[in-house]
Coordinates of C-alpha atoms and ligand atoms in Angstrom, one line a residue:
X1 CA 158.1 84.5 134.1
X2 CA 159.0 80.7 133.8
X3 CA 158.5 78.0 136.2
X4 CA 157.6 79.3 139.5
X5 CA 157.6 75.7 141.2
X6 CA 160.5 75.2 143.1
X7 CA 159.7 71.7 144.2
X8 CA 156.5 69.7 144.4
X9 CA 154.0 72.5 146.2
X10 CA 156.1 74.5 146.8
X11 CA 155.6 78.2 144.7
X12 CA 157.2 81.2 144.2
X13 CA 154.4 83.7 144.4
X14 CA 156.1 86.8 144.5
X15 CA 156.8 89.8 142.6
X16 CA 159.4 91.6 140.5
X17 CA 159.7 95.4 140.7
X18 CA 161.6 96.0 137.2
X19 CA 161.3 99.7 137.7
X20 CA 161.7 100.6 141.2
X21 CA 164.8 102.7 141.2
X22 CA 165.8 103.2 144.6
X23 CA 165.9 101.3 148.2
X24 CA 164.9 103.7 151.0
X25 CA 165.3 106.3 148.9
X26 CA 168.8 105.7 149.1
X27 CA 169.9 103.1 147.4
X28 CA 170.2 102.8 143.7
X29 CA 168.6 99.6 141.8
X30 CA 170.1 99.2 138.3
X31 CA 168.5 95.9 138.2
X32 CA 165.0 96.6 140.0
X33 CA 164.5 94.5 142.8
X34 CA 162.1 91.6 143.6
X35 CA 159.5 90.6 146.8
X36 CA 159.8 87.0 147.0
X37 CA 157.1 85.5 148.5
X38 CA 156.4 81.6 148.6
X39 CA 153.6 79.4 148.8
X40 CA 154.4 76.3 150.6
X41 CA 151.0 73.5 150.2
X42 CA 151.5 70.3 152.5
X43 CA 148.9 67.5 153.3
X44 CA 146.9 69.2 156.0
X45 CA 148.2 73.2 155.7
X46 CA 148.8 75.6 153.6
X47 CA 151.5 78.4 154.1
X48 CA 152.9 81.5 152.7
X49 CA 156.4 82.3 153.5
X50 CA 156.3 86.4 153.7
X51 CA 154.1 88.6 151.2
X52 CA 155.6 91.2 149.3
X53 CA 155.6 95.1 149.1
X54 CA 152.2 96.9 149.4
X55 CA 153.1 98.2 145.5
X56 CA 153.3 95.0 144.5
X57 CA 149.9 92.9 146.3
X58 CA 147.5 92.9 144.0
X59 CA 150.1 90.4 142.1
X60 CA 150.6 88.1 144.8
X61 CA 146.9 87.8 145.5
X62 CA 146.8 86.9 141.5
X63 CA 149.5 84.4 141.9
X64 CA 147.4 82.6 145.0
X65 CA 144.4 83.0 142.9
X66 CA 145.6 81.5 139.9
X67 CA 146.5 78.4 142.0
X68 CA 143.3 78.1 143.4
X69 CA 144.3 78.3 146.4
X70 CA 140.9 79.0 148.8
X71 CA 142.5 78.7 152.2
X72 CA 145.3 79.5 153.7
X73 CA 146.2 78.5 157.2
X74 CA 149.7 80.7 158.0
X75 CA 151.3 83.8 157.4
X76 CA 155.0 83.4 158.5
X77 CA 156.5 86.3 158.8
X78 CA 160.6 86.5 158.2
X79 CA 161.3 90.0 158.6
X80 CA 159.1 93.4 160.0
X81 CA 160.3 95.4 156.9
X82 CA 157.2 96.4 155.1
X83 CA 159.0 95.6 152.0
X84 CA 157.9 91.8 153.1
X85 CA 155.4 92.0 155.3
X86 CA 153.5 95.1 154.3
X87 CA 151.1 92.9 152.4
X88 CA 150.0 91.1 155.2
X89 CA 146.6 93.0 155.9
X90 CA 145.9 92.7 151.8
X91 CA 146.2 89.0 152.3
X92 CA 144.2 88.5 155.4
X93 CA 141.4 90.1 153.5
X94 CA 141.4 87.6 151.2
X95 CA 141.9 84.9 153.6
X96 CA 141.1 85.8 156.8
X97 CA 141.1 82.8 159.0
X98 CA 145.5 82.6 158.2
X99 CA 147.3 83.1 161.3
X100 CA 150.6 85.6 161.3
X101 CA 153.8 83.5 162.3
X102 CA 156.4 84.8 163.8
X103 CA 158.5 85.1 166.4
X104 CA 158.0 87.3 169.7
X105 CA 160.2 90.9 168.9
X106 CA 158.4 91.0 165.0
X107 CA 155.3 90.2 166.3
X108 CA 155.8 93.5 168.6
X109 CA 157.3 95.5 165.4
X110 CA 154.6 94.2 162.7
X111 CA 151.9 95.7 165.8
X112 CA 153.7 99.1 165.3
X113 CA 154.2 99.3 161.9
X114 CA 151.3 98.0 160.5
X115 CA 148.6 97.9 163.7
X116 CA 147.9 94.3 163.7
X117 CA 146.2 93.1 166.5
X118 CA 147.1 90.6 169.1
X119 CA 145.1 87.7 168.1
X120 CA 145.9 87.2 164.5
X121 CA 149.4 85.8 166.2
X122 CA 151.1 82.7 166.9
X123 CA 154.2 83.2 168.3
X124 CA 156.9 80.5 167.9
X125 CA 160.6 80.1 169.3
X126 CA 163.9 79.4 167.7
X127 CA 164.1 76.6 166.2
X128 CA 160.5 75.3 167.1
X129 CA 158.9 73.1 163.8
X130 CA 155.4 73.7 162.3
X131 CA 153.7 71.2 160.8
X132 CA 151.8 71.2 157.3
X133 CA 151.7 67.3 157.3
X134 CA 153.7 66.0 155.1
X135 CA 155.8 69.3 155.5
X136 CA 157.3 71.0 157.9
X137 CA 158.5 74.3 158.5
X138 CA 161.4 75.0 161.7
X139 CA 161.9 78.8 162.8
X140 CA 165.8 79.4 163.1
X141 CA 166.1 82.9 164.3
X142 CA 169.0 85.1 162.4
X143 CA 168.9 87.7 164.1
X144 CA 170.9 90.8 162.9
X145 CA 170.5 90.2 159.1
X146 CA 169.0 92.7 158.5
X147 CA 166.7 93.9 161.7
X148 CA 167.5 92.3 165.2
X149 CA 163.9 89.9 164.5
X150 CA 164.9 88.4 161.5
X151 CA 164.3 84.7 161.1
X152 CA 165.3 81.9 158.7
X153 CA 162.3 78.6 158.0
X154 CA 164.2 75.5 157.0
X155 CA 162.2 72.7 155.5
X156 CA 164.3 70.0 156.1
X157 CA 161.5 67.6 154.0
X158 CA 162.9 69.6 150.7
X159 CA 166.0 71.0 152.2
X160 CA 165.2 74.5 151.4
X161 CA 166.1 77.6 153.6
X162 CA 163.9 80.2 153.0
X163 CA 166.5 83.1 154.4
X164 CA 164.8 86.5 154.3
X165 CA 167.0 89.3 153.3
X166 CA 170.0 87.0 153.9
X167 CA 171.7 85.8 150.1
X168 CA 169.0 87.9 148.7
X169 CA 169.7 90.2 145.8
X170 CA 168.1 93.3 144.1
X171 CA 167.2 92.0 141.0
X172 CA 164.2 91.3 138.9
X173 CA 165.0 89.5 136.3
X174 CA 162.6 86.8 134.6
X175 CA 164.4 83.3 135.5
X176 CA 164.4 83.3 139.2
X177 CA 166.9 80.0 139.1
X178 CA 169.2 82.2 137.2
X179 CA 172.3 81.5 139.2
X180 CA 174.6 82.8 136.8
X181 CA 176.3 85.9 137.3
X182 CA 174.9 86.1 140.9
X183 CA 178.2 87.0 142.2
X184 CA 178.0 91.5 141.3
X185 CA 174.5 91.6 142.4
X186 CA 174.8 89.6 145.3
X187 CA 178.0 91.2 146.8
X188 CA 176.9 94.9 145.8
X189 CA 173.8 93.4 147.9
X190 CA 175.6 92.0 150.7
X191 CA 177.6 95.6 151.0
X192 CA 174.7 97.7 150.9
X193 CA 172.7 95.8 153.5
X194 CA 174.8 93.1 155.2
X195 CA 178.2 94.3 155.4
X196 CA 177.6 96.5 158.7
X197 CA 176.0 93.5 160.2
X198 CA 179.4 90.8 159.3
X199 CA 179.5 89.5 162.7
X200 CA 175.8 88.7 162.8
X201 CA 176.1 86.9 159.7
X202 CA 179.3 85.0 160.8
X203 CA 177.1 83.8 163.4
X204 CA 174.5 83.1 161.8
X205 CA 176.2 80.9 158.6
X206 CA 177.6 78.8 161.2
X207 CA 174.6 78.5 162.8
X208 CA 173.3 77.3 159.4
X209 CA 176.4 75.3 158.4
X210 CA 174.6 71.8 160.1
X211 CA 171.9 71.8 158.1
X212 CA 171.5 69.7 154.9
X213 CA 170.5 72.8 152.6
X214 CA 170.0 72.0 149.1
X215 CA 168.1 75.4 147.9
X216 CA 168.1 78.9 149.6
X217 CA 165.4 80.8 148.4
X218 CA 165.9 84.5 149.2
X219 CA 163.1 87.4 149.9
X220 CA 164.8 89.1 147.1
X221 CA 166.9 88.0 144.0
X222 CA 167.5 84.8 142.6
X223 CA 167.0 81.2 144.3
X224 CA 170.2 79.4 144.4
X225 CA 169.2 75.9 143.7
X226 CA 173.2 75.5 144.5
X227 CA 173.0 76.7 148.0
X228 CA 177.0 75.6 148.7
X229 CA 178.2 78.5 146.1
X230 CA 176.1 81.9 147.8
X231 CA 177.1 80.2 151.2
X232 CA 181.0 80.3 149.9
X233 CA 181.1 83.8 149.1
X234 CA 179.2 84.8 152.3
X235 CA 181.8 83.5 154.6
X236 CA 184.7 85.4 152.1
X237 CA 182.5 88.4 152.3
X238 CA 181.5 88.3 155.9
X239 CA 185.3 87.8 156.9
X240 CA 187.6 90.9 158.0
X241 CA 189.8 90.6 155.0
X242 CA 190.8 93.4 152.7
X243 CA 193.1 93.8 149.8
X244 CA 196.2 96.6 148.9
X245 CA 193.0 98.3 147.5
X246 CA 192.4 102.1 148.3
X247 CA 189.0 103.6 147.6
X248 CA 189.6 106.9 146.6
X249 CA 186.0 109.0 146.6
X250 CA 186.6 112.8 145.7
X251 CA 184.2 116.0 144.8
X252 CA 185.6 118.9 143.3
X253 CA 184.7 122.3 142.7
X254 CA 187.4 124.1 140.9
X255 CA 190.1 121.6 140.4
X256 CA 192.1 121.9 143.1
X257 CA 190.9 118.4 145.0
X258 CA 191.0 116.9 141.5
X259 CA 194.3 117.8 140.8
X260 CA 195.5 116.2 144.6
X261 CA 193.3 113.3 143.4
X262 CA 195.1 112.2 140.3
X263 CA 198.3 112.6 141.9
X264 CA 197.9 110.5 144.7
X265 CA 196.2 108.3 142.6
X266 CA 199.1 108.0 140.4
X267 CA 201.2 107.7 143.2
X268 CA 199.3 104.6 144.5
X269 CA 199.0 102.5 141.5
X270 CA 202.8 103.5 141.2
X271 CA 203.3 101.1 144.4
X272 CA 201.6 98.5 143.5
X273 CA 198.2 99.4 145.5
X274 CA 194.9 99.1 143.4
X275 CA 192.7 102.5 143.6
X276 CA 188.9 102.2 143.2
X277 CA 188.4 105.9 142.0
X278 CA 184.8 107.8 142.6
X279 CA 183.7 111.2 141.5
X280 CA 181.2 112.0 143.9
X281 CA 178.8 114.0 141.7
X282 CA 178.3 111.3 139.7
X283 CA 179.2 107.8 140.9
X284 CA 176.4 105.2 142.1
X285 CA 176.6 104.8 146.0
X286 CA 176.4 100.7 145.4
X287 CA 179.8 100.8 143.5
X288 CA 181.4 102.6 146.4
X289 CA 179.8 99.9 149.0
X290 CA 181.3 96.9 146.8
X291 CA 184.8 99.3 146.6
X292 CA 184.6 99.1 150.6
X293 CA 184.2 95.9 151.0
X294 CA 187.9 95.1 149.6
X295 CA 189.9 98.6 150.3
X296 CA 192.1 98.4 153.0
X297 CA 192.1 102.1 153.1
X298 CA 189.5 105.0 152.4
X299 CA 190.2 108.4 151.5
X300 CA 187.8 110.9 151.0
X301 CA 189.0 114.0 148.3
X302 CA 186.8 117.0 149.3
X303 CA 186.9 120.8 148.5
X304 CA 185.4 123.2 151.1
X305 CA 182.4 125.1 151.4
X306 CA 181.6 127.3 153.7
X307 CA 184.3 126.5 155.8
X308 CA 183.8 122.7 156.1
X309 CA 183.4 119.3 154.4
X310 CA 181.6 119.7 150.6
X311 CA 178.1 118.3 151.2
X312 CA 178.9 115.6 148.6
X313 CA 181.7 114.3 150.7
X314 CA 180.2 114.9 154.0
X315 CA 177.6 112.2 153.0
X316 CA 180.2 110.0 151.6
X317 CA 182.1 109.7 154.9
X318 CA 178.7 109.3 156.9
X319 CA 177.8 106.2 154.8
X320 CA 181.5 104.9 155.1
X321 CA 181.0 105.7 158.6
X322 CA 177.5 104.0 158.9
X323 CA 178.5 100.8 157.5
X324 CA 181.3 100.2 159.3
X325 CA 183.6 98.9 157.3
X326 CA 186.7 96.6 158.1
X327 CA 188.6 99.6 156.4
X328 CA 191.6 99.4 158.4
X329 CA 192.9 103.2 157.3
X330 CA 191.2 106.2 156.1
X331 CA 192.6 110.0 155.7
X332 CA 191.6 113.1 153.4
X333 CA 193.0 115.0 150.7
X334 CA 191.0 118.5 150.8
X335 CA 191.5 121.9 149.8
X336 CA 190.3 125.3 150.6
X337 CA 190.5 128.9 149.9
X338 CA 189.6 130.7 153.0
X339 CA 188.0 128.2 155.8
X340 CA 190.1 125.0 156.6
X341 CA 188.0 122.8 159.3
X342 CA 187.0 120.1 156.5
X343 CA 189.6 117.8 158.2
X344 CA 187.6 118.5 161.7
X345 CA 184.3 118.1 160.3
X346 CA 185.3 115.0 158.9
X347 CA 187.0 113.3 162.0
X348 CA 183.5 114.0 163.6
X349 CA 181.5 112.5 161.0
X350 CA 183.9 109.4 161.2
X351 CA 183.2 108.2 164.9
X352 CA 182.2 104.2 164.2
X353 CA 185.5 104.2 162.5
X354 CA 188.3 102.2 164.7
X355 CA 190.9 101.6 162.6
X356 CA 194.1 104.9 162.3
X357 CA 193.6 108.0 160.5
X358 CA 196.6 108.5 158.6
X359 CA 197.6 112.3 158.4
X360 CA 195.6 114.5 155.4
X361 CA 196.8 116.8 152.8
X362 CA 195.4 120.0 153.0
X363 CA 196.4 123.1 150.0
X364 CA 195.4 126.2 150.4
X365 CA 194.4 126.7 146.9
X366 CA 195.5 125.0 143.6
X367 CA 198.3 122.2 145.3
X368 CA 201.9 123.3 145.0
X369 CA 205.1 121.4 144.6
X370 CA 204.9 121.6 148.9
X371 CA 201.5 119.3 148.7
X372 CA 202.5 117.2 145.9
X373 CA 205.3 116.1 148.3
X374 CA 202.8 115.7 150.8
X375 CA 200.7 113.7 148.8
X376 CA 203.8 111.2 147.8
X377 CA 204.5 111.2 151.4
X378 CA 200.5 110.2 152.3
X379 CA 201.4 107.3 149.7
X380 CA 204.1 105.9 151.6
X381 CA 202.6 105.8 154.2
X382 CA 199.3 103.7 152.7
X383 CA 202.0 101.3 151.7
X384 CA 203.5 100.9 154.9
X385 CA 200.7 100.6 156.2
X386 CA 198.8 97.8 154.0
X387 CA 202.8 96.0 154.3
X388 CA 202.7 96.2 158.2
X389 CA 198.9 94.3 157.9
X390 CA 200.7 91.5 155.4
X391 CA 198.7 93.0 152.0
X392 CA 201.3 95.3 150.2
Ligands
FEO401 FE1 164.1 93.2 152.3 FE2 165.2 94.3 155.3 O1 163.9 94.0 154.0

């Protein structure tokens, strides 16, 4: 990797995880992802600004190491996820006398996840300042992005914000100031993990917008050392608006769904609307997270098994559903040979969803010139619809 020095004593010390596929065993990384972890040396202390994954520790320790660093006074801790602090007990072996810093509700979760003890803590409040000396660190709590304890440090010395999972990225790649191209990563990012959370981080960015911040170094991803750009594209993606976009996520057994698929999705693009199109045997769940960040409408194509929802799909609408989208309209196109409650199953799978469910198509079997009408109709109405909110 190439510099590591962000500015004068102040390190990147973490480390990249080029082949870690998946995030909670859930979500796909195409790029690997990265722990960042930084090392911040002032006059009279020494901090480190979260650790890294347990995988991952032995580096960090190398990185301290190899800057000969023999003390170290703090441990601030961002963020409970173990993916950041799960190093903390490798690091207090090495340097026992550092003191875990953090606020009040992680200091209760980083006792039940990783059974510290009470008196390696110092608790601090929002916005309360630490000094190093001739560096200071100030807690500003953010909570909601990603766990309700998640804090922000600002060094206002250096103007960095060191933001935890906020503008962070899953990427390990070797130039850490790479800023180009941030935007796919970022937003696929910022779908996957923030985009449930868009209030919190409405709040939170304005809560941020007084301070003079030149750099925001991430606990994963690049370091923007343009803060101004990552900030930009948080407030577009953080806002409620969506596009005469239609994410269109099918699974198909025998043909049937695929066949009312196509057609509707012919009938879309022929009004003008955009369709993101998914095969749900095979597509990556971050592409349909980015898809739902811009659709105005969802529709989920699913043949039936057993009576009710294909697995496939069924999973589909519970992450649509967990992520709460600003989706303003979702409906199903679904077919079925002898059981027909896919329709039901879904409406109960969908219950975080407030915006209308338009009416589905259902064929009984391989769709007939009745559903194909039914399917021209269902795009009408997705016009309408998207016209009435001032997209179509
Ligand atoms: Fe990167 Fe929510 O931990």
């Amino acid at each position: 990797m190439g510099d590591t020095e962000l500015v004068k004593n102040v390190y990147y010390v973490g480390a990249m995880h080029r082949d870690r596929r998946l995030f909670d065993e859930l979500i796909p990384l195409p790029e690997g992802t990265s722990y960042n972890s930084y090392l911040v040396i002032g006059s009279e202390k020494t901090a480190l600004i979260d650790t890294v994954d347990p995988d991952k520790i032995e580096e960090l320790i190398l990185k301290l190491k190899a800057l000969q660093i023999k003390k170290l006074d703090y441990i601030i801790v961002d963020h409970a996820e173990q993916d950041h602090s799960g190093g903390i007990t490798r690091v207090r072996e090495e340097y026992p006398g550092a003191k875990v810093v953090t606020n009040e509700k992680c200091k209760g979760m980083l006792k039940d996840l990783l059974l510290l003890e009470e008196d390696v803590f110092i608790s601090v409040k929002d916005r309360e300042v630490l000094s190093l000396g001739d560096k200071s660190l100030e807690f500003i709590f953010t909570p909601w992005v990603h766990w309700p304890e998640t804090m922000s440090v600002y060094m206002k010395e250096t103007g960095i914000l060191f933001s935890c999972d906020m503008f962070g990225s899953h990427r390990a790649i070797p130039d850490i100031f790479k800023q180009e191209g941030f935007e796919g990563p970022a937003k696929r990012y910022f779908a996957e993990i923030m985009s449930p959370f868009r209030n919190n981080v409405r709040t939170n960015l304005e809560k941020l917008k007084v301070l003079d911040i030149k750099i925001i170094a991430p606990s994963h991803g690049i370091i923007f050392k343009e803060a101004k750009v990552i900030f930009a594209a948080y407030e577009d993606w953080a806002s409620e608006n969506v596009k005469n976009e239609v994410l269109l996520a099918y699974v198909s057994m025998h043909g049937s769904t695929k066949k009312m698929v196509e057609v509707l999705k012919a009938a879309l693009m022929a009004r003008g609307i955009k369709v993101h199109l998914f095969n749900l045997a095979t597509s990556d769940l971050g592409e349909i997270a980015v898809a739902l960040m811009d659709s105005a409408t969802v529709i989920i194509g699913a043949s039936t098994v057993l009576a009710g929802i294909h697995p496939l799909a069924a999973n589909a609408a519970y992450i649509v559903n967990a992520l709460r989208p600003k989706t303003k309209f979702a409906s199903m196109v679904t077919s079925f040979g002898w059981g027909e409650k896919a329709v039901e199953v879904f409406k109960g799978i969908m219950t975080n969803f407030k915006g209308e469910l338009l009416t589905p198509v259902i064929s009984k079997g391989y769709p007939k010139a009745t559903e194909l009408t039914e399917i021209n109709r269902l795009a009408d109405e997705i016009l309408k619809k998207h016209k009435e909110i001032g997209i179509g």
